[in-house]
Coordinates of C-alpha atoms in Angstrom, one line a residue:
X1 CA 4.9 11.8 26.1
X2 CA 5.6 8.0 24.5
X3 CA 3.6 8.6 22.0
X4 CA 5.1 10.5 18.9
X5 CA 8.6 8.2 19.7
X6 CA 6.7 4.7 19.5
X7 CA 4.7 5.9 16.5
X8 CA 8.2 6.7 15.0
X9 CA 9.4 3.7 16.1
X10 CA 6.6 0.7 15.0
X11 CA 7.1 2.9 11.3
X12 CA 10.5 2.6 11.3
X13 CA 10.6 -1.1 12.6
X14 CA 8.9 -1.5 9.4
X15 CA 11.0 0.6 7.0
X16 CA 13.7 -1.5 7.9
X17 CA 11.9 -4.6 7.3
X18 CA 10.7 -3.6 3.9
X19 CA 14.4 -2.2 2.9
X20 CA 15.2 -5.8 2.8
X21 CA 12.8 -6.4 0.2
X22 CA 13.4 -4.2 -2.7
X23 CA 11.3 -1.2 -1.0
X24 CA 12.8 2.0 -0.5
X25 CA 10.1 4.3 1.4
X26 CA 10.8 7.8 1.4
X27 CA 7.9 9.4 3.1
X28 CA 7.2 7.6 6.5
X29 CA 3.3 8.3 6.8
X30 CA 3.0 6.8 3.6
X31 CA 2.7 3.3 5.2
X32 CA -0.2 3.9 7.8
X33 CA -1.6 5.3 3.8
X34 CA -1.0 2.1 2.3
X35 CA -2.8 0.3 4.7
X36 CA -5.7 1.9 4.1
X37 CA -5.4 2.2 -0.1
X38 CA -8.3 0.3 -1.7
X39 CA -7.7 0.8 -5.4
X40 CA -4.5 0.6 -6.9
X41 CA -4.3 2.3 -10.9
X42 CA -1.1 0.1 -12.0
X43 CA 0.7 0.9 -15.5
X44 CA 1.3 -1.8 -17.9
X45 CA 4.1 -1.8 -19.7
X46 CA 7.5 -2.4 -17.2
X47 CA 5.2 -3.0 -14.4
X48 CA 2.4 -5.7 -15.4
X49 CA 4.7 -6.9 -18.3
X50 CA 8.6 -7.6 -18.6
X51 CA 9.9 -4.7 -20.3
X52 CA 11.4 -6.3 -22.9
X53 CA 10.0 -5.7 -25.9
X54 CA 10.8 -8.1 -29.2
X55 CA 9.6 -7.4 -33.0
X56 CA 7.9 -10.8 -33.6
X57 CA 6.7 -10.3 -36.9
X58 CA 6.2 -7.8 -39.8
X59 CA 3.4 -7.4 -42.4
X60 CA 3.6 -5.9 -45.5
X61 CA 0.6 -3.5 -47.3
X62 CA 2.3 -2.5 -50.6
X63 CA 4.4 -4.4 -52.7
X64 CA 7.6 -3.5 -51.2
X65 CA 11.4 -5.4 -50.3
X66 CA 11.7 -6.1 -46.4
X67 CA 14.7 -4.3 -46.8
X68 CA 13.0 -1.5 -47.9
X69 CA 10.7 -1.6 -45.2
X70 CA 12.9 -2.2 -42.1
X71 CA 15.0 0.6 -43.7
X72 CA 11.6 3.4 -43.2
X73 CA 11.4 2.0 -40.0
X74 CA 15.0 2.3 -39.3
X75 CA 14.4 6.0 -40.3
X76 CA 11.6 6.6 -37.9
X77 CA 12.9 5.1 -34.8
X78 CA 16.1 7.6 -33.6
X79 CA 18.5 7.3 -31.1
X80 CA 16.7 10.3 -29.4
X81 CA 13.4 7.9 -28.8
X82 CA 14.4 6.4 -25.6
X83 CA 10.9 4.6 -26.1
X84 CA 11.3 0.7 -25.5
X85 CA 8.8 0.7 -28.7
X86 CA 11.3 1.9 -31.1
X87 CA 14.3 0.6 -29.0
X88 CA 12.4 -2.9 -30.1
X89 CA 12.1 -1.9 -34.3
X90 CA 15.9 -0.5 -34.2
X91 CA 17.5 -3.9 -32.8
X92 CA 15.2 -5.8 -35.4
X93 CA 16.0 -3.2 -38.0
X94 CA 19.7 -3.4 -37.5
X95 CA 19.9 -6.8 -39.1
X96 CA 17.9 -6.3 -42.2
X97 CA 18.9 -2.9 -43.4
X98 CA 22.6 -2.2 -44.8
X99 CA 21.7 1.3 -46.5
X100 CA 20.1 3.5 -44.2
X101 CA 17.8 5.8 -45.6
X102 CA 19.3 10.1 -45.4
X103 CA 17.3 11.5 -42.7
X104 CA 17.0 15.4 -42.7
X105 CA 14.4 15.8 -39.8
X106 CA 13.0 13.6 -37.5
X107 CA 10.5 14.2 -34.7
X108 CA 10.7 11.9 -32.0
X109 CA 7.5 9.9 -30.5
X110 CA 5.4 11.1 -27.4
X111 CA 2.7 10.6 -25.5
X112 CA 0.7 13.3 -27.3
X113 CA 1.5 12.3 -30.6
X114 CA 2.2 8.7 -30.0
X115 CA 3.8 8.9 -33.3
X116 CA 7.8 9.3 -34.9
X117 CA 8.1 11.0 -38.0
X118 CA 10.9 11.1 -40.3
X119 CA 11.9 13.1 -43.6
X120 CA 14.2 11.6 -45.5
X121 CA 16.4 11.8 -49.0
X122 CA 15.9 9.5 -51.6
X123 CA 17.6 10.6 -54.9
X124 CA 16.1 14.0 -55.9
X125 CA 12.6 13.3 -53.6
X126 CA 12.0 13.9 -50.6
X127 CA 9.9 11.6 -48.3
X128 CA 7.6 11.5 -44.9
X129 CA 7.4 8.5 -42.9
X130 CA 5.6 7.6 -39.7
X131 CA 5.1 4.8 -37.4
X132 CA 3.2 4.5 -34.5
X133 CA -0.5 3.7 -32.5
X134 CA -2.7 2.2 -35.3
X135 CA -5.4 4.4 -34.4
X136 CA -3.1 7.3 -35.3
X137 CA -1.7 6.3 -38.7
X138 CA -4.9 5.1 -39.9
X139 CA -6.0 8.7 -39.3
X140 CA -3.1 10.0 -41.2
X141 CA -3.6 7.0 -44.3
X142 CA -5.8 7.3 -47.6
X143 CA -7.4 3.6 -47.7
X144 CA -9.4 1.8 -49.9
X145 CA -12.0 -0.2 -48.1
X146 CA -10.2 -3.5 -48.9
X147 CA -7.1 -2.1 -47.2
X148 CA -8.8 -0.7 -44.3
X149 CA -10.5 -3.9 -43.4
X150 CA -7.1 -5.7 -43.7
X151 CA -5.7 -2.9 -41.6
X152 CA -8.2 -3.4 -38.7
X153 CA -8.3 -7.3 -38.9
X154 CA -4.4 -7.6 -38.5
X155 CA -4.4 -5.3 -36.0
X156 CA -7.6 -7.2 -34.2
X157 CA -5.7 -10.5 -34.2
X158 CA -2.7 -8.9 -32.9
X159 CA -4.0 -7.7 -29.6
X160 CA -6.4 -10.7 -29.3
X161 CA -2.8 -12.9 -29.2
X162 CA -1.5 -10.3 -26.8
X163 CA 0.4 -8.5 -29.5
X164 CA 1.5 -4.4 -29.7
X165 CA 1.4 -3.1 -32.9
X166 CA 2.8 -0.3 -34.4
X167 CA 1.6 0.9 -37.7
X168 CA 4.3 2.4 -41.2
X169 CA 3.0 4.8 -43.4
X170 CA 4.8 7.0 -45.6
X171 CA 4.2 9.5 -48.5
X172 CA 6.1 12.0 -50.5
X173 CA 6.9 15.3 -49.6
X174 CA 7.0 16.6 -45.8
X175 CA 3.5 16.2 -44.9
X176 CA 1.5 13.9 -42.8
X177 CA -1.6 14.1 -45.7
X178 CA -2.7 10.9 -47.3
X179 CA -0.3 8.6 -46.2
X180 CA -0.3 4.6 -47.9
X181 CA 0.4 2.5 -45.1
X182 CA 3.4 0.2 -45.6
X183 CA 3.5 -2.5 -43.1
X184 CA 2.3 -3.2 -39.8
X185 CA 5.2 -4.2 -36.7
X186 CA 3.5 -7.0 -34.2
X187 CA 5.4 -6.3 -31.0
X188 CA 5.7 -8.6 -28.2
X189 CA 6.2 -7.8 -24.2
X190 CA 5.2 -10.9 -22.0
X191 CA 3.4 -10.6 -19.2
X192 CA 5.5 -10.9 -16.1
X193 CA 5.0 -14.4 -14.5
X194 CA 4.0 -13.1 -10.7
X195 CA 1.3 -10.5 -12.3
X196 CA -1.8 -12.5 -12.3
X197 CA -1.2 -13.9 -8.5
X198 CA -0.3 -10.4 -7.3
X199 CA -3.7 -8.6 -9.0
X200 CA -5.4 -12.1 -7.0
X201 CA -3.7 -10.9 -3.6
X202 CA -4.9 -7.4 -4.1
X203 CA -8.0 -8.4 -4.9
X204 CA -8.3 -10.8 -2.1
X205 CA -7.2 -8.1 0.3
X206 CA -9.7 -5.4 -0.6
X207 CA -8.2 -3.3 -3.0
X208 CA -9.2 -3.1 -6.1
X209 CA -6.9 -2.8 -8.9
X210 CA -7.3 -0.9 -12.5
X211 CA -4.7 -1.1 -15.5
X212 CA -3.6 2.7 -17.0
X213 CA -2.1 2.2 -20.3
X214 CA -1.9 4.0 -23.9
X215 CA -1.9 1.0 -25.2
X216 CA -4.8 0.2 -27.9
X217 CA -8.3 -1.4 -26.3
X218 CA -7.9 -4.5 -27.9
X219 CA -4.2 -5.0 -26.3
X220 CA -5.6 -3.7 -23.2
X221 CA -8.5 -5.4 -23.2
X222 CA -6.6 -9.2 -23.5
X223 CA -4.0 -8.3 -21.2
X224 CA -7.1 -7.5 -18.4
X225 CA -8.3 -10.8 -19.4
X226 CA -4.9 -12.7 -18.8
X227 CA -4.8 -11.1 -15.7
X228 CA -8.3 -11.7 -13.7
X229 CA -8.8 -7.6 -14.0
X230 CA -13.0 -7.3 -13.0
X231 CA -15.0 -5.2 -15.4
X232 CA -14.5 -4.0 -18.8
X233 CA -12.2 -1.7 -19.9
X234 CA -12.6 2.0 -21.2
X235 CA -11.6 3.8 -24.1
X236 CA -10.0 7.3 -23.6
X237 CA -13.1 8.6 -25.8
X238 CA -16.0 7.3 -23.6
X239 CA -14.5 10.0 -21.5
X240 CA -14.4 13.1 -22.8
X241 CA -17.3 15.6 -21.8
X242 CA -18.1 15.4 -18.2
X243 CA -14.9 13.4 -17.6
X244 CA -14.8 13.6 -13.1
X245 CA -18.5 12.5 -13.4
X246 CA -17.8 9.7 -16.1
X247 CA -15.0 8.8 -14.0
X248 CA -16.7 8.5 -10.9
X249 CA -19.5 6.2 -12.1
X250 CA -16.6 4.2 -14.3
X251 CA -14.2 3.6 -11.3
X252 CA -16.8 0.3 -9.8
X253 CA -17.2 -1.4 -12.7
X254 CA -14.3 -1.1 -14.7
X255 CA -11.3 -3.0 -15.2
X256 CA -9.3 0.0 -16.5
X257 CA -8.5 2.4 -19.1
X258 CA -6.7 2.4 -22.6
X259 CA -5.6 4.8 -24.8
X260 CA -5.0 6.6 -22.3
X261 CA -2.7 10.4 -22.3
X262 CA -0.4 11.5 -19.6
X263 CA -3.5 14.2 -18.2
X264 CA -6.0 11.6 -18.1
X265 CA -4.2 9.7 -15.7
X266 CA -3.7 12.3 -13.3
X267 CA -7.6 12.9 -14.3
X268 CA -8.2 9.8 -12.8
X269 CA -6.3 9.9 -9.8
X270 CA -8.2 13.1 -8.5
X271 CA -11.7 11.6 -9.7
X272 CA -11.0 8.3 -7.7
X273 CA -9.8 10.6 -4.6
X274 CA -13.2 12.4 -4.9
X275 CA -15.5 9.9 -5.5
X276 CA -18.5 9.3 -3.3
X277 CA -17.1 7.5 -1.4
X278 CA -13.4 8.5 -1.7
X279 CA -10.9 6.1 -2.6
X280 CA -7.4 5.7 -0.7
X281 CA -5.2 5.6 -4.2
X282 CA -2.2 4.4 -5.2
X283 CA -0.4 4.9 -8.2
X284 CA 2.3 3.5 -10.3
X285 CA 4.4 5.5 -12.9
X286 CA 7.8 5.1 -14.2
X287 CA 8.3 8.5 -16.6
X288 CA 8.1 12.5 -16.1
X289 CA 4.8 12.3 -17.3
X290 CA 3.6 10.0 -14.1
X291 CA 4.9 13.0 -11.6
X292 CA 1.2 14.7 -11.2
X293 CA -0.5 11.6 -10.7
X294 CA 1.9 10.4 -8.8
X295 CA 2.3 13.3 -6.6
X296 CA -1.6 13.7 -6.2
X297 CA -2.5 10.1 -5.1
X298 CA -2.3 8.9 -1.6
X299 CA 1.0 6.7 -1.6
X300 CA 2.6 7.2 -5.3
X301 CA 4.7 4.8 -5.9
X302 CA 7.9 4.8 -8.5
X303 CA 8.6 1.7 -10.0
X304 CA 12.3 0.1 -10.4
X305 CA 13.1 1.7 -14.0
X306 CA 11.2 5.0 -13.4
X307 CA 13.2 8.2 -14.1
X308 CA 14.8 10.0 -11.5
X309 CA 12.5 12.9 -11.2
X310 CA 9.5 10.5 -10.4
X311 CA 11.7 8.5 -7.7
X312 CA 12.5 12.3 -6.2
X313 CA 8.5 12.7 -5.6
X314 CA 6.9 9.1 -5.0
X315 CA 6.4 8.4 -1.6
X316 CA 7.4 4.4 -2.3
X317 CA 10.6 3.6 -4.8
X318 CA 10.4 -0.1 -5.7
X319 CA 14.1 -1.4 -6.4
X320 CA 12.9 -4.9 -8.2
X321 CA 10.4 -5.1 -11.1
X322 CA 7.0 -5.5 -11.3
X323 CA 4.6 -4.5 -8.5
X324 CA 5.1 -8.4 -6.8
X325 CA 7.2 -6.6 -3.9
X326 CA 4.0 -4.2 -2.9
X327 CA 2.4 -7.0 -1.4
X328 CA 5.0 -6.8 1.0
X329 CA 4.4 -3.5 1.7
X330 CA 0.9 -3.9 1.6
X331 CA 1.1 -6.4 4.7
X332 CA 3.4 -5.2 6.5
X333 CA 2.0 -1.2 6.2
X334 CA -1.3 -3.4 7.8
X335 CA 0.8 -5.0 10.8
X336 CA 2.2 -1.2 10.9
X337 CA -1.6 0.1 11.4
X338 CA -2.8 -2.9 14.1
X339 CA 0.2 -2.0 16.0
X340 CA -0.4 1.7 16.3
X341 CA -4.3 0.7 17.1
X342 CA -3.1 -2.1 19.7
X343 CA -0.8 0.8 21.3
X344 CA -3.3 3.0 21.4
X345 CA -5.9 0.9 23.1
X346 CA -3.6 0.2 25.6
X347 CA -2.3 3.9 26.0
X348 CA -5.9 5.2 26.1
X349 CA -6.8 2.7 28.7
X350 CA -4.0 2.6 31.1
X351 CA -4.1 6.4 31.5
X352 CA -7.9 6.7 32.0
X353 CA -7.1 3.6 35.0
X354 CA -4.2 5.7 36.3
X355 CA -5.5 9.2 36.1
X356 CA -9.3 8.5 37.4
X357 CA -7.5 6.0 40.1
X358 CA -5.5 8.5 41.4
X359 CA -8.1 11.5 41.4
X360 CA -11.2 9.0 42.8
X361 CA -8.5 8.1 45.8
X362 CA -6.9 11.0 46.4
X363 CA -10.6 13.2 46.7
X364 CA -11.6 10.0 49.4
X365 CA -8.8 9.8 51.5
X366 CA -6.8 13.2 50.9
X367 CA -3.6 11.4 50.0
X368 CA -2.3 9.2 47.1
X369 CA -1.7 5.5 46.3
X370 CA 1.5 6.0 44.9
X371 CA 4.8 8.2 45.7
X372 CA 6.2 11.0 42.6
X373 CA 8.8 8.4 42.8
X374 CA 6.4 5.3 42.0
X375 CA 5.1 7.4 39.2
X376 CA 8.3 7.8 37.5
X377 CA 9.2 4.2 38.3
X378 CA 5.9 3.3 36.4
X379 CA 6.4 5.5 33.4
X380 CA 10.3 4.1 33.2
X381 CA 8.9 0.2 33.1
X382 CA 6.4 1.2 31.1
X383 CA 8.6 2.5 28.3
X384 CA 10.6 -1.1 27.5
X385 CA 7.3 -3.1 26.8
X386 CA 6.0 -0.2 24.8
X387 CA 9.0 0.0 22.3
X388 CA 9.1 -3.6 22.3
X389 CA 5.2 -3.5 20.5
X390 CA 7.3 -2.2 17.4
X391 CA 8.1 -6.1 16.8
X392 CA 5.0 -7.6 18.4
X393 CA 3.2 -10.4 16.7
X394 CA -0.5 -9.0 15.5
X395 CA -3.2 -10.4 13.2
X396 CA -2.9 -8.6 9.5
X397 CA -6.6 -7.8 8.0
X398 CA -7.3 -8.7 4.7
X399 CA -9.2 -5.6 3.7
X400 CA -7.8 -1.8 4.1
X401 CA -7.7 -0.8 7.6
X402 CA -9.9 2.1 9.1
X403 CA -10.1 2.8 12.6
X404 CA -13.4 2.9 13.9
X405 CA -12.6 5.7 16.8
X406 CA -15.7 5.3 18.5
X407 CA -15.4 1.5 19.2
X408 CA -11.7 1.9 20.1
X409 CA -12.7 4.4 22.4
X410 CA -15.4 2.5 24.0
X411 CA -12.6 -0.7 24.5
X412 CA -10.0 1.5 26.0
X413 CA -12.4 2.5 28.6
X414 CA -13.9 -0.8 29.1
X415 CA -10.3 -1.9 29.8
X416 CA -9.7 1.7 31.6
X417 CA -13.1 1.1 33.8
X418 CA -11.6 -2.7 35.1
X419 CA -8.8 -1.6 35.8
X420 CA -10.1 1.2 38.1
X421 CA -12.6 -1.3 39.7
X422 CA -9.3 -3.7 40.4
X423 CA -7.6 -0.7 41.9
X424 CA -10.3 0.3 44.5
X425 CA -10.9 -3.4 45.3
X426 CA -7.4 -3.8 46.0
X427 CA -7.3 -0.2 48.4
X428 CA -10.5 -1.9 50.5
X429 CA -9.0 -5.4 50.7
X430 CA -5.4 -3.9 51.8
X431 CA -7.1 -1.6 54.5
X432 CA -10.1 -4.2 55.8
X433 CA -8.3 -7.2 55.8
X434 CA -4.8 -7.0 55.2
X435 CA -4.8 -3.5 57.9
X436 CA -1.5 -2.6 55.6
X437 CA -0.2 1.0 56.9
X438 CA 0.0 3.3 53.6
X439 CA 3.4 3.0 52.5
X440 CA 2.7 -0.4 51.9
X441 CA -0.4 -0.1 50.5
X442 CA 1.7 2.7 47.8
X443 CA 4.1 -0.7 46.9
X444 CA 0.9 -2.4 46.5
X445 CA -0.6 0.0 44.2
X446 CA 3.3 0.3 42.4
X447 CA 3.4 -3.2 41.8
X448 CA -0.2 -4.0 40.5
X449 CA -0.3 -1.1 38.4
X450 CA 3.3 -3.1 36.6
X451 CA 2.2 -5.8 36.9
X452 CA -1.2 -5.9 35.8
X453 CA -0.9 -2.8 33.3
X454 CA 2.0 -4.9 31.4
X455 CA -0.5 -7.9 31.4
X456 CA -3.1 -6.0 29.5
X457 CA -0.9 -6.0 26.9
X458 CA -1.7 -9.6 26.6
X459 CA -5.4 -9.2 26.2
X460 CA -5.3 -6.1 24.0
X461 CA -2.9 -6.8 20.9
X462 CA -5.5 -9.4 20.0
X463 CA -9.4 -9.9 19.3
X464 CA -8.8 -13.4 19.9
X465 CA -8.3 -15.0 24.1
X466 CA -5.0 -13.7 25.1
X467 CA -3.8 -17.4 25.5
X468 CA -4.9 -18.3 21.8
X469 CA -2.9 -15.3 20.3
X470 CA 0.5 -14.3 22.2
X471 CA 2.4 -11.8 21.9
X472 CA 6.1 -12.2 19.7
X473 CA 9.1 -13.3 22.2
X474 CA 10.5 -9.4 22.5
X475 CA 7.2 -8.7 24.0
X476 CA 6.8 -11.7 26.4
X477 CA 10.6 -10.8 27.3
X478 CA 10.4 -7.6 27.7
X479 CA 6.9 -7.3 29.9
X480 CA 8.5 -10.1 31.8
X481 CA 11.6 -8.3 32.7
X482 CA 9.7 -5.3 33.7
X483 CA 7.3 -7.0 36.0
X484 CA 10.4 -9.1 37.6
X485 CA 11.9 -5.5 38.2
X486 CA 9.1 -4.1 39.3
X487 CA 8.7 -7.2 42.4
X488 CA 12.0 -6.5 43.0
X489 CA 12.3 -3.4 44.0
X490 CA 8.8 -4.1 45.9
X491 CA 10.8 -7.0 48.0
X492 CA 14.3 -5.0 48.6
X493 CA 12.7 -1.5 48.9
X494 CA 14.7 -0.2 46.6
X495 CA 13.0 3.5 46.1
X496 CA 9.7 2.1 47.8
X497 CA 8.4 0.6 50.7
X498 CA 9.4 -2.9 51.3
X499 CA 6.8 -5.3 51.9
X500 CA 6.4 -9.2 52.5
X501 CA 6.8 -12.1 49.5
X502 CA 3.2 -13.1 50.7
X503 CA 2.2 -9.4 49.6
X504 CA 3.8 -10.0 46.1
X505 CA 2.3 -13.4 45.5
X506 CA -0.9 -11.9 46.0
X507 CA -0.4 -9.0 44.0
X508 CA 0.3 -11.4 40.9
X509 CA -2.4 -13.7 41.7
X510 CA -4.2 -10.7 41.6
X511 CA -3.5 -8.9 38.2
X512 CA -3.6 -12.7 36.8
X513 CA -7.1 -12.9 37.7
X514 CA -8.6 -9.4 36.7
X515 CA -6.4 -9.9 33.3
X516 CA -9.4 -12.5 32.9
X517 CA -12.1 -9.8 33.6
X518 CA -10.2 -7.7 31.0
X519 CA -11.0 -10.7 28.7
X520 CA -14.0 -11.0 29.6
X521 CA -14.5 -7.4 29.0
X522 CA -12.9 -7.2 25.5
X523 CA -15.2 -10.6 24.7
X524 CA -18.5 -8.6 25.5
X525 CA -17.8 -5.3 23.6
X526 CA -16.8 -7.9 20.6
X527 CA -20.8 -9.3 21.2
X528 CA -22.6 -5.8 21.2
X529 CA -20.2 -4.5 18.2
X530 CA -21.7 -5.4 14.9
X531 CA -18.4 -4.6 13.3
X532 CA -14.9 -4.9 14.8
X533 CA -12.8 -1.9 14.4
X534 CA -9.7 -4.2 13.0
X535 CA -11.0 -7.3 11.4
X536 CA -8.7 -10.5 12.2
X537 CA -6.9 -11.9 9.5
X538 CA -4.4 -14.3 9.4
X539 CA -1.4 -14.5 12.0
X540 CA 1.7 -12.8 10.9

């Protein structure tokens, strides 16, 4: 009955906690997700980098005046671009150009084109101009070879130092056919400082991380370097044909993807979430183009300056750039998971103790160890501690958690199996020794089951000895209060039988000592496992 509210309750626990850091999460479910993603496809621009793009230098192709220049890239960089590419050129342009040029026509840039194109009026002439992705203008140029190789050498040096560039051609008339390039733009966008120790984190924690960027190779390829990235990264041509299957075998050993268009990324979310073996993704996008990918990965995530549309879908909306804030909710969507496993250990176990307890008793003696009263007693204590696991202290893995049901399983009834040898020890010493009459006996039975059931919580939150690895204060206080209540109303016979202090102090002696059997119990099933269904990782 507990169990949908506590589940509700541990996730929320952690919403809040991650409100407080800059991480609005709109979809609940998303965090038990997260802990499990193991490759993250991260943008670059406004993510990896700071988003604030600066023209840091300009070089000239054709004997031209700067003015001149700045004044054609004035013209193909309008107000309707909200791109921070040509936000960059029209700040730097402002200050050199004091004629603009007439422009008739303009078509903005895109991620399809990756161009802006301009007509404009000069005297009796009309004019074409263009700026954009190297790779595109060259393909819209007429070079000589001396020009090309000066071209492709510029452009090489850029990206080695880290450098965007953006390429100016222009011609006459109003079509994009044999352009002469004019200049080449070296644009600048540092790389946030916290980028390089976040991909470390992710990488130390299991999940692997690959850049998505329509940025060049060469600019791609640096910024991987800066940042630790593992493997090489790909070209959008390398692939076209068989693109899932070129995917698929890519997504180990690369480092990520440039040149990349709006469909290929969603491309490579579905490829990574059928791969052989599937990948848990997440996914990063800030524009209306990021919304398929976004919506098809496992946790999609909208980063601080993404558009509203994309925040509308994304299960996770960061409020602070860069990605440094998902290692928060990478951690804390982990403590989320151990607590639900930990809950459900304990659940599984203390209702296999109860259920067979009660049945195995009741079919020997034709009566039960405990009153309808007792039972609801026992379900009412039991309800503090378990909302109070919602805050509990656990160990956080350091790879994606995965829940290995048969092992759980096999621990839960380990637990559930002591427990109901404690119980039927406890019925043959209360009758043969202690000659209790029954209603005692059904205190007894209250009281140990409290007592000792709250105690398991001690030994199951944690693969380490229950005295190595306690539980957080709200826990200790709230099992403690419930196991103080619980002897009370034994004592005062409030709603039960009363029965002697001696009878108590035994009881507790009791559940203390099979609390180390449990141990014991939980040690053993640790030694046969070859792998532990939750790997400790460090204390939280």
């Amino acid at each position: 009955v507990a169990l949908p509210t506590v589940m509700t309750l541990i996730i929320s626990v952690g919403v809040v906690e991650l409100a407080g850091q800059s991480i609005i999460v709109r979809r609940l479910s998303s965090l038990e997700d997260l802990a499990n993603v193991n490759l993250l496809l991260t943008d670059k621009t406004g993510t990896l980098t700071e988003n604030r793009i600066t023209v840091a230098d300009l070089t000239p192709f054709i004997q031209m005046s700067e003015s001149d220049i700045w004044a054609r890239a004035l013209a193909a960089s309008p107000e309707a671009d909200e791109n921070p590419l040509t936000a960059a050129v029209r700040t730097a342009a402002a200050g050199h150009v004091s004629n603009p040029l007439k422009v008739v026509d303009v078509i903005p840039g895109d991620s399809e084109r990756k161009r802006a194109t301009a007509i404009f009026q000069e005297r009796d002439a009309r004019f074409v101009v263009s700026m954009g992705a190297p790779q595109i203008i060259e393909g819209l140029c007429a070079f000589d070879d001396d020009v090309r190789s000066r071209f492709r050498q510029a452009v090489s040096e850029a990206a080695h130092g880290g450098f965007r560039v953006l390429a100016l051609a222009d011609t006459t008339g109003t079509e994009e056919r044999n352009m002469r390039l004019v200049a080449v733009l070296f644009l600048a966008d540092a790389l946030r400082a916290d980028a390089p120790e976040t991909v470390r984190f992710m990488q130390e924690q299991g999940i692997a991380v690959k850049m998505v960027t329509g940025d060049s190779y060469d600019v791609a390829t640096e910024v991987a370097r800066t940042l630790g990235l593992e493997g090489r990264i790909m070209r959008r041509s390398e692939l076209e044909g068989d693109e899932s299957r070129r995917l698929a075998d890519a997504l180990p050993t690369c480092g990520g993807f440039a040149e990349v268009m709006p469909k290929d990324k969603y491309e490579i979310v579905r490829s990574a979430m059928s791969s052989r073996p599937p990948h848990v993704v997440a996914v990063t996008g800030d524009g209306v183009n990021d919304v398929p990918p976004v919506k098809a990965a496992n946790v999609g995530i909208a980063v601080t300056n993404a558009v509203d549309a994309l925040k509308g879908t994304a299960d996770i909306v960061l409020t602070s750039p860069g990605i440094a804030v998902i290692k928060t909710a990478i951690v804390e969507s982990r403590k989320i998971f151990v607590r639900l496993y930990n809950y459900s250990v304990y659940r599984i176990s203390e209702s296999f103790r109860l259920i067979i307890t009660v049945a195995v008793i009741g079919l020997l003696f034709h009566t039960y160890p405990l009153t309808p009263v007792q039972i609801i007693l026992i379900a009412l204590l039991n309800d503090v501690p378990i909302i109070s696991l919602a805050f509990d202290r656990v160990a956080v893995p350091h790879s994606p958690a995965a829940i290995n049901v048969r092992q759980r399983l096999i621990l839960s009834l380990l637990f559930g199996l002591t427990g109901i040898g404690n119980s039927l020890i406890l019925l043959w010493v209360a009758i043969s020794i202690f000659h209790a009459p029954w209603a005692v006996i059904q205190t007894l039975f209250f009281l140990k089951l409290t007592v000792s059931g709250h105690m398991l919580l001690y030994v199951a939150h944690t693969e380490k000895p229950w005295y190595r690895f306690l539980p957080s204060s709200q826990v200790i206080w709230a099992t403690s209060l419930t196991q103080a209540v619980a002897t009370a109303l034994s004592l005062l016979g409030i709603f039960v039988t009363a029965i002697p202090w001696q009878y108590a102090v035994f009881v507790w002696i009791w559940s203390f000592g099979w609390m180390q059997v449990s141990e014991l119990a939980k040690y053993a099933n640790k030694r046969m496992s070859s792998a532990s269904s939750v790997p400790t990782g460090q204390h939280a």
